[in-house]
Coordinates of N, CA and C in Angstrom, one line a residue:
M1027 N 24.8 -13.4 32.5 CA 25.9 -13.3 31.9 C 26.4 -14.5 32.3
I1028 N 27.2 -15.1 31.3 CA 27.7 -16.1 31.4 C 29.3 -15.7 31.1
Y1029 N 30.4 -16.4 32.2 CA 31.7 -16.1 31.8 C 32.1 -17.7 31.6
I1030 N 33.1 -18.0 30.8 CA 33.7 -19.2 30.9 C 35.0 -19.2 31.2
N1031 N 35.4 -20.0 32.4 CA 36.9 -19.6 32.9 C 37.3 -21.2 32.0
Q1032 N 38.7 -20.8 31.2 CA 39.1 -21.9 30.5 C 40.3 -22.5 31.2
W1033 N 41.2 -22.0 31.6 CA 41.9 -22.5 32.3 C 41.5 -23.8 33.6
F1034 N 40.4 -23.2 34.4 CA 39.9 -24.6 35.3 C 38.6 -25.4 34.9
G1035 N 38.5 -24.9 33.7 CA 36.9 -26.0 33.0 C 35.5 -25.4 33.9
E1036 N 35.9 -24.3 34.4 CA 34.3 -23.8 35.2 C 33.8 -22.5 34.0
I1037 N 32.2 -22.6 34.8 CA 31.5 -21.9 33.6 C 31.2 -21.3 35.2
V1038 N 31.1 -19.8 35.0 CA 30.8 -18.7 35.6 C 29.4 -18.0 35.4
Y1039 N 28.2 -18.1 36.3 CA 27.2 -17.7 35.9 C 26.9 -16.3 36.7
T1040 N 26.0 -15.3 36.5 CA 25.9 -14.2 37.3 C 24.4 -13.9 37.0
E1041 N 23.8 -13.9 38.0 CA 22.5 -13.6 37.9 C 22.1 -12.2 39.2
G1042 N 22.3 -11.0 38.5 CA 22.1 -10.1 39.5 C 23.7 -9.8 40.4
N1043 N 23.8 -9.7 41.6 CA 25.2 -9.9 42.1 C 25.5 -11.1 42.8
I1044 N 24.6 -12.1 42.4 CA 25.2 -13.5 43.0 C 26.2 -14.4 41.7
W1045 N 26.6 -14.9 42.3 CA 27.7 -15.3 41.2 C 27.8 -16.9 41.4
R1046 N 27.4 -18.0 40.4 CA 27.3 -19.1 40.8 C 28.0 -20.0 39.6
I1047 N 29.1 -20.4 40.3 CA 29.9 -21.4 39.7 C 29.8 -22.9 39.7
Q1048 N 29.9 -23.2 38.5 CA 29.6 -24.9 38.2 C 31.1 -25.3 38.4
K1049 N 31.4 -26.2 38.7 CA 32.6 -27.0 38.9 C 33.1 -27.8 37.3
P1050 N 34.1 -28.3 37.2 CA 34.8 -28.9 36.0 C 33.9 -29.7 35.5
L1051 N 33.6 -29.6 34.3 CA 33.1 -30.1 33.1 C 33.6 -31.4 32.5
K1052 N 32.8 -32.5 32.5 CA 33.5 -33.4 31.2 C 33.9 -32.6 29.9
K1053 N 34.8 -32.9 29.2 CA 35.2 -32.1 27.7 C 34.1 -31.6 27.1
Y1054 N 33.3 -33.2 26.7 CA 31.9 -32.9 25.6 C 30.8 -32.0 26.8
Q1055 N 30.7 -31.9 27.9 CA 29.8 -31.1 28.3 C 30.5 -29.7 28.1
F1056 N 31.7 -29.1 28.7 CA 32.6 -28.2 28.7 C 32.2 -27.2 27.5
S1057 N 32.2 -28.3 26.0 CA 32.4 -27.4 24.7 C 30.8 -27.3 24.3
Q1058 N 29.9 -28.0 24.9 CA 28.8 -27.6 24.7 C 27.8 -26.3 25.3
K1059 N 28.8 -26.2 26.7 CA 28.0 -25.0 27.7 C 28.9 -23.9 26.8
A1060 N 30.0 -24.0 26.2 CA 30.9 -22.9 26.0 C 30.1 -22.6 24.4
L1061 N 29.4 -23.3 23.5 CA 29.4 -22.9 22.3 C 27.6 -22.5 22.7
K1062 N 27.1 -22.7 23.4 CA 25.5 -21.8 24.1 C 26.0 -20.6 24.7
A1063 N 27.2 -20.6 25.5 CA 27.7 -19.0 25.5 C 27.8 -18.3 24.8
N1064 N 28.8 -18.7 23.8 CA 29.3 -17.9 22.6 C 28.1 -17.4 21.8
E1065 N 26.8 -18.2 22.2 CA 25.5 -17.7 21.1 C 25.1 -16.4 21.4
K1066 N 25.4 -16.0 22.9 CA 24.9 -14.9 23.5 C 25.9 -13.6 23.1
V1067 N 27.0 -13.7 22.6 CA 28.0 -12.7 22.4 C 27.6 -12.0 21.3
I1068 N 27.6 -10.4 21.6 CA 27.6 -9.6 20.4 C 28.7 -9.1 19.2
K1069 N 28.5 -9.9 18.2 CA 29.8 -9.3 17.3 C 29.4 -8.3 16.2
L1070 N 30.4 -7.7 16.0 CA 30.9 -6.6 14.8 C 31.5 -7.2 13.9
Y1071 N 31.1 -8.0 12.8 CA 32.0 -8.8 12.1 C 33.0 -9.9 12.6
E1072 N 34.0 -9.8 12.7 CA 34.4 -11.2 13.4 C 35.0 -11.1 14.7
Y1073 N 34.7 -9.9 16.0 CA 35.0 -9.3 17.2 C 33.8 -9.1 17.6
D1074 N 34.4 -10.1 19.1 CA 33.1 -9.6 20.0 C 33.0 -7.9 20.4
V1075 N 32.3 -7.4 20.6 CA 31.9 -6.1 21.0 C 32.4 -5.6 22.4
S1076 N 32.8 -6.7 23.2 CA 33.5 -6.2 24.3 C 35.3 -6.4 24.1
H1077 N 35.3 -7.1 23.0 CA 36.9 -6.9 23.1 C 37.1 -5.7 21.9
L1078 N 36.1 -5.4 20.9 CA 36.5 -4.2 20.5 C 36.3 -2.8 21.6
W1079 N 35.5 -2.7 22.6 CA 35.6 -2.1 23.6 C 36.8 -1.6 24.4
L1080 N 37.5 -2.8 25.0 CA 38.7 -3.1 25.4 C 39.9 -2.7 24.2
A1081 N 40.0 -2.8 23.0 CA 40.7 -2.5 22.3 C 40.4 -0.8 22.2
G1082 N 39.6 -0.4 22.1 CA 38.9 0.9 22.0 C 39.8 1.4 23.4
L1083 N 39.3 1.2 24.6 CA 40.0 1.5 25.9 C 42.0 1.5 25.3
I1084 N 42.4 0.3 24.8 CA 43.8 0.3 25.2 C 44.5 1.5 24.0
Y1085 N 43.5 1.6 22.6 CA 44.4 2.8 22.0 C 44.3 4.1 22.2
S1086 N 43.0 4.5 23.2 CA 42.9 5.8 23.8 C 43.8 6.0 24.8
H1087 N 44.6 4.9 25.3 CA 45.7 5.2 26.5 C 46.7 5.0 25.5
I1088 N 47.1 4.5 24.3 CA 47.8 4.7 23.7 C 48.3 6.1 22.9
G1089 N 47.2 6.5 22.1 CA 47.1 8.1 22.1 C 47.4 9.3 22.9
Y1090 N 47.1 8.9 24.0 CA 47.2 10.0 25.3 C 48.7 9.8 25.4
W1091 N 49.7 9.0 25.6 CA 50.8 9.0 25.9 C 51.3 8.8 24.6
V1092 N 51.2 8.8 23.1 CA 51.9 9.6 22.2 C 51.6 11.0 22.1
E1093 N 50.4 11.5 22.3 CA 50.4 12.9 22.0 C 51.1 14.0 23.1
N1094 N 51.7 13.2 24.7 CA 51.9 13.8 25.3 C 53.3 13.9 25.5
L1095 N 54.0 12.6 24.7 CA 55.3 12.3 24.6 C 55.7 13.2 23.2
F1096 N 54.9 13.5 22.5 CA 55.0 14.1 21.5 C 55.1 15.9 21.9
R1097 N 54.3 16.4 22.8 CA 54.9 17.5 23.3 C 55.7 17.8 24.4
L1098 N 56.1 16.6 24.7 CA 57.1 16.7 26.0 C 58.7 17.2 25.2
I1099 N 58.4 16.2 23.8 CA 60.1 15.9 23.3 C 59.9 17.4 22.2
S1100 N 58.4 18.0 22.1 CA 58.5 19.1 21.1 C 58.6 20.3 21.4
K1101 N 58.0 20.7 22.6 CA 57.7 21.7 23.4 C 58.1 22.2 25.0
G1102 N 59.0 20.7 25.5 CA 59.3 20.3 26.7 C 58.3 20.4 27.7
V1103 N 57.1 19.9 27.3 CA 55.7 20.2 28.1 C 55.2 18.9 28.5
L1104 N 55.1 18.1 29.2 CA 54.1 17.4 29.5 C 52.1 17.6 29.9
D1105 N 52.0 18.1 28.7 CA 50.7 18.5 29.2 C 49.3 17.5 28.6
S1106 N 48.4 17.4 29.2 CA 47.5 16.2 29.2 C 46.0 17.1 28.6
R1107 N 46.2 18.7 27.9 CA 45.7 19.5 27.5 C 44.2 18.9 28.1
N1108 N 43.8 19.3 29.6 CA 42.9 19.4 29.6 C 42.0 17.9 29.9
Q1109 N 42.8 16.8 29.7 CA 42.2 15.3 30.0 C 41.8 15.1 31.2
L1110 N 41.1 14.5 31.8 CA 40.8 14.3 33.0 C 41.7 12.9 33.4
L1111 N 41.2 12.2 32.4 CA 42.1 10.6 32.6 C 42.6 10.4 31.4
P1112 N 44.0 9.4 31.8 CA 44.8 8.7 30.7 C 44.4 8.6 29.3
F1113 N 43.3 9.2 28.9 CA 42.5 8.4 27.9 C 42.5 9.7 26.7
L1114 N 42.3 9.6 25.3 CA 41.9 10.4 24.6 C 41.0 9.6 23.7
F1115 N 39.6 9.7 23.7 CA 38.8 9.0 23.1 C 38.6 9.2 21.9
C1116 N 38.5 10.1 21.5 CA 39.0 10.0 20.0 C 39.5 8.9 19.4
Y1117 N 40.7 8.5 19.8 CA 41.4 7.3 19.3 C 40.8 5.9 19.4
A1118 N 39.6 6.2 20.4 CA 39.0 5.1 20.5 C 38.0 4.7 19.2
I1119 N 37.4 6.1 18.9 CA 36.6 6.1 18.2 C 36.9 6.2 16.8
A1120 N 38.3 6.7 16.5 CA 38.8 6.3 15.1 C 39.0 4.8 15.4
M1121 N 39.8 4.3 16.0 CA 39.7 3.1 15.9 C 38.5 2.3 15.3
W1122 N 37.5 2.2 16.0 CA 36.0 1.6 15.9 C 36.0 2.1 14.1
V1123 N 35.6 3.2 13.8 CA 35.6 3.5 12.6 C 36.3 2.9 11.4
L1124 N 37.5 3.2 11.8 CA 38.3 2.3 10.6 C 38.3 0.5 10.7
Y1125 N 37.5 0.0 11.7 CA 37.4 -1.3 11.8 C 36.3 -1.6 11.1
F1126 N 35.5 -0.8 11.4 CA 33.9 -1.0 10.8 C 34.1 -0.7 9.3
A1127 N 34.8 0.5 9.0 CA 34.8 0.6 7.1 C 35.7 -0.5 6.5
L1128 N 37.0 -0.9 7.0 CA 37.7 -1.2 6.5 C 38.7 -2.6 7.1
D1129 N 38.2 -2.8 8.4 CA 38.5 -4.3 9.3 C 40.3 -4.1 9.1
T1130 N 41.0 -5.0 9.0 CA 42.3 -5.0 9.4 C 43.0 -4.8 8.2
P1131 N 44.6 -4.3 8.1 CA 45.1 -4.3 6.9 C 45.3 -5.2 5.9
K1132 N 45.8 -6.7 6.3 CA 45.3 -7.9 5.4 C 44.1 -8.3 5.1
K1133 N 43.2 -8.0 5.5 CA 41.9 -8.3 5.3 C 40.9 -7.2 4.4
A1134 N 41.4 -6.1 4.2 CA 40.7 -4.7 3.9 C 39.3 -4.9 3.3
R1135 N 38.7 -4.3 3.4 CA 37.3 -4.5 2.8 C 37.1 -2.9 2.8
L1136 N 35.5 -2.7 2.0 CA 35.2 -1.3 2.3 C 33.7 -1.7 2.7
F1137 N 33.3 -1.4 3.9 CA 32.1 -1.6 4.9 C 32.0 -3.0 4.9
N1138 N 31.1 -3.7 3.9 CA 31.0 -4.9 3.8 C 31.7 -5.9 2.8
K1139 N 31.8 -5.3 1.9 CA 32.4 -5.9 0.8 C 34.4 -5.9 0.9
R1140 N 34.4 -7.4 0.6 CA 35.9 -7.4 0.7 C 36.3 -6.9 -0.5
L1141 N 37.8 -6.5 -0.3 CA 38.3 -5.8 -2.0 C 39.2 -7.4 -2.4
F1142 N 40.0 -7.7 -1.6 CA 41.0 -8.7 -1.9 C 40.2 -10.0 -1.5
T1143 N 40.1 -11.2 -2.3 CA 39.6 -12.4 -1.9 C 40.5 -13.7 -2.0
K1144 N 41.8 -13.3 -3.1 CA 42.9 -14.3 -2.9 C 43.7 -14.0 -1.4
H1145 N 44.6 -14.5 -0.8 CA 45.8 -14.2 0.2 C 47.1 -14.7 -0.1
D1146 N 47.3 -13.9 -1.6 CA 49.1 -14.2 -1.5 C 49.6 -12.8 -1.2
K1147 N 51.2 -12.9 -1.7 CA 52.3 -11.7 -1.1 C 51.3 -10.3 -2.0
K1148 N 51.1 -10.5 -2.7 CA 50.9 -9.6 -3.7 C 49.4 -8.9 -3.5
T1149 N 48.5 -9.6 -2.8 CA 47.3 -9.0 -2.5 C 47.2 -8.8 -0.7
N1150 N 48.1 -9.4 -0.4 CA 48.5 -9.0 1.1 C 49.0 -7.2 0.9
F1151 N 50.2 -7.6 -0.1 CA 51.0 -5.8 0.1 C 49.9 -4.7 -0.3
L1152 N 48.9 -5.0 -1.7 CA 47.9 -4.0 -2.4 C 47.1 -3.7 -1.2
S1153 N 46.4 -4.8 -0.1 CA 45.3 -4.5 1.1 C 46.2 -4.0 1.6
Q1154 N 47.5 -3.9 2.1 CA 47.7 -3.2 3.0 C 48.2 -1.8 2.9
L1155 N 48.8 -1.5 1.2 CA 48.8 -0.3 0.6 C 47.6 0.6 0.6
Y1156 N 46.4 -0.2 0.2 CA 45.2 0.4 0.1 C 44.8 0.7 1.8
Y1157 N 45.1 0.0 2.4 CA 44.8 0.2 4.2 C 45.3 1.4 4.6
F1158 N 46.7 1.7 4.2 CA 47.5 2.6 4.5 C 47.1 4.1 4.0
C1159 N 46.6 4.1 2.9 CA 46.4 5.1 1.9 C 45.1 5.7 2.7
V1160 N 44.3 4.7 2.8 CA 42.6 5.0 3.3 C 42.9 6.1 4.8
V1161 N 43.6 5.2 5.4 CA 43.8 6.0 7.1 C 44.9 7.3 7.2
F1162 N 45.9 7.1 5.9 CA 46.4 8.6 5.7 C 45.2 9.5 5.6
L1163 N 44.6 9.3 4.2 CA 43.1 10.5 4.1 C 42.3 10.6 5.3
F1164 N 42.2 9.9 6.0 CA 41.4 9.9 7.2 C 42.0 10.7 8.3
V1165 N 43.3 10.2 8.6 CA 44.2 11.4 9.8 C 44.3 13.0 8.6
F1166 N 44.6 12.7 7.6 CA 44.5 14.1 7.3 C 43.6 14.8 7.2
F1167 N 42.5 14.2 6.7 CA 41.1 15.5 6.7 C 40.6 15.5 8.0
G1168 N 40.9 14.3 9.1 CA 40.0 14.3 10.1 C 40.9 15.2 11.1
E1169 N 42.4 15.5 11.2 CA 42.8 16.6 12.1 C 42.5 18.1 11.2
I1170 N 42.3 18.2 10.2 CA 41.8 19.7 9.5 C 40.6 20.0 10.3
V1171 N 39.7 18.7 10.0 CA 38.4 19.2 10.5 C 38.1 19.2 11.8
V1172 N 38.9 18.4 12.9 CA 38.7 18.7 14.1 C 39.3 19.8 14.2
G1173 N 40.6 20.1 13.8 CA 41.2 21.4 14.4 C 40.4 22.8 14.0
L1174 N 39.8 22.2 13.2 CA 38.7 24.1 12.6 C 37.6 24.3 13.4
L1175 N 36.9 22.9 13.5 CA 35.8 22.8 14.4 C 35.7 23.4 16.0
F1176 N 37.2 22.4 16.7 CA 37.3 22.8 18.2 C 37.8 24.6 18.0
E1177 N 38.5 25.1 17.1 CA 38.8 26.4 17.0 C 37.6 27.2 17.2
K1178 N 36.4 26.8 16.2 CA 35.8 27.6 15.8 C 34.9 27.8 17.0
I1179 N 34.5 26.3 17.5 CA 33.3 26.4 19.0 C 33.8 26.7 20.1
S1180 N 35.2 26.6 20.3 CA 35.7 26.9 21.8 C 37.2 28.4 21.5
G1181 N 37.5 28.7 20.5 CA 38.3 29.7 20.3 C 39.9 29.0 20.8
I1182 N 40.2 28.0 20.8 CA 41.0 27.6 21.7 C 41.8 26.6 20.5
Q1183 N 43.1 27.1 20.1 CA 44.0 26.2 19.1 C 44.7 25.2 19.8
L1184 N 44.0 24.0 19.7 CA 44.3 22.8 20.3 C 46.0 22.6 19.9
W1185 N 46.4 22.8 18.7 CA 47.7 22.2 18.2 C 48.2 23.1 16.9
N1186 N 49.3 23.2 16.4 CA 49.8 24.3 15.3 C 50.8 23.6 14.8
Y1187 N 51.1 22.9 13.4 CA 51.9 22.2 12.9 C 52.8 23.1 11.5
N1188 N 52.7 24.3 12.0 CA 53.5 25.4 11.3 C 55.0 25.4 11.3
G1189 N 55.6 24.6 12.3 CA 56.7 24.3 12.3 C 57.5 23.6 11.9
I1190 N 56.2 21.9 11.2 CA 56.9 21.2 10.6 C 57.1 21.1 9.3
P1191 N 57.9 20.5 8.4 CA 58.0 20.6 7.1 C 56.7 20.2 6.5
L1192 N 56.6 20.4 5.4 CA 55.3 19.9 4.3 C 54.1 20.3 4.9
H1193 N 53.8 20.9 5.9 CA 52.6 21.2 6.7 C 51.6 21.8 5.5
V1194 N 50.3 21.3 6.0 CA 49.3 21.7 5.2 C 48.4 22.7 6.2
T1195 N 47.9 23.6 6.1 CA 47.4 24.6 7.0 C 47.9 24.3 8.3
Q1196 N 47.5 24.9 9.5 CA 47.9 24.7 11.1 C 48.0 23.1 11.7
Y1197 N 46.8 22.7 10.8 CA 46.3 21.3 11.8 C 47.1 20.1 11.2
T1198 N 47.8 20.2 10.3 CA 47.8 18.9 9.9 C 49.5 19.0 8.8
S1199 N 50.0 17.9 8.7 CA 51.7 17.7 8.1 C 51.5 16.4 7.1
V1200 N 51.8 16.4 6.3 CA 52.9 15.1 5.8 C 53.4 14.3 6.7
P1201 N 54.6 14.5 7.3 CA 55.3 13.8 8.1 C 54.5 13.3 9.6
T1202 N 53.5 14.4 10.1 CA 52.6 13.7 10.8 C 51.4 12.6 10.8
C1203 N 50.9 13.1 9.4 CA 49.8 12.0 8.8 C 50.2 10.5 8.6
T1204 N 52.1 10.7 8.0 CA 52.6 9.5 7.5 C 53.1 8.7 9.0
A1205 N 53.4 9.6 10.0 CA 53.8 8.6 11.3 C 52.3 8.1 11.9
M1206 N 51.5 9.1 12.0 CA 50.2 8.0 12.5 C 49.9 7.4 11.9
S1207 N 49.8 7.4 10.5 CA 49.4 6.1 9.6 C 49.7 4.7 9.5
L1208 N 51.6 4.9 9.6 CA 52.2 3.8 9.8 C 51.8 3.2 11.4
G1209 N 51.6 3.7 12.4 CA 51.5 3.4 13.4 C 50.1 2.7 13.5
V1210 N 49.0 3.4 12.8 CA 47.4 2.7 12.9 C 47.9 1.4 12.1
V1211 N 49.0 1.4 11.4 CA 48.3 0.0 10.2 C 49.4 -0.8 11.0
I1212 N 50.3 -0.6 11.8 CA 51.2 -2.0 12.3 C 50.2 -2.2 13.7
L1213 N 49.7 -1.1 14.3 CA 48.6 -1.5 15.9 C 47.4 -2.4 15.4
I1214 N 47.1 -2.0 14.0 CA 45.6 -2.9 13.8 C 46.2 -4.0 13.1
E1215 N 47.3 -4.4 12.8 CA 47.8 -5.4 12.1 C 48.2 -6.6 12.8
Y1216 N 48.9 -6.1 14.1 CA 49.7 -7.0 14.7 C 49.4 -7.2 16.5
F1217 N 48.3 -6.1 16.4 CA 48.4 -5.7 18.0 C 46.1 -5.7 17.9
F1218 N 46.0 -6.4 16.9 CA 44.4 -6.4 17.3 C 43.8 -7.7 17.1

């Protein structure tokens, strides 16, 4: 594996447990080595898979704290719902699925097909609106399906939105889906 230390102009090679450091290169040599190292990177659309993995960890950690803070405010309990680590991996999976299917809000696509080719204010707004609507539907139906499946398999009801206005079944509501969808659009657009 090859790592490029851009701050010091070093290239670090790993061979098993042995680390080899090649000291600073001339600018031309460094750029040639960097190009060769980038050829070995696995990408999904525009992003390195390792960056997607790291983003998944960050999003699952954010999801853990959002859910726990919501329970703390609504129920007065800080409850990890039997999670061993401060991560809810379903948030990472959801982020990966959304990225694979939709990309980012201003560059919306449906899998491999770009929906908007121009980039002006109108198409950016339409792209973000499309993204929000699809994420809303994803969250809305995802909560219903996951809640029903989990209760059917384990007999445990993890959450109940009956006390929230505009709830649809006990597993989802318009306000929670709207808040989650807005959060997703903001996170993906500005922090991805």
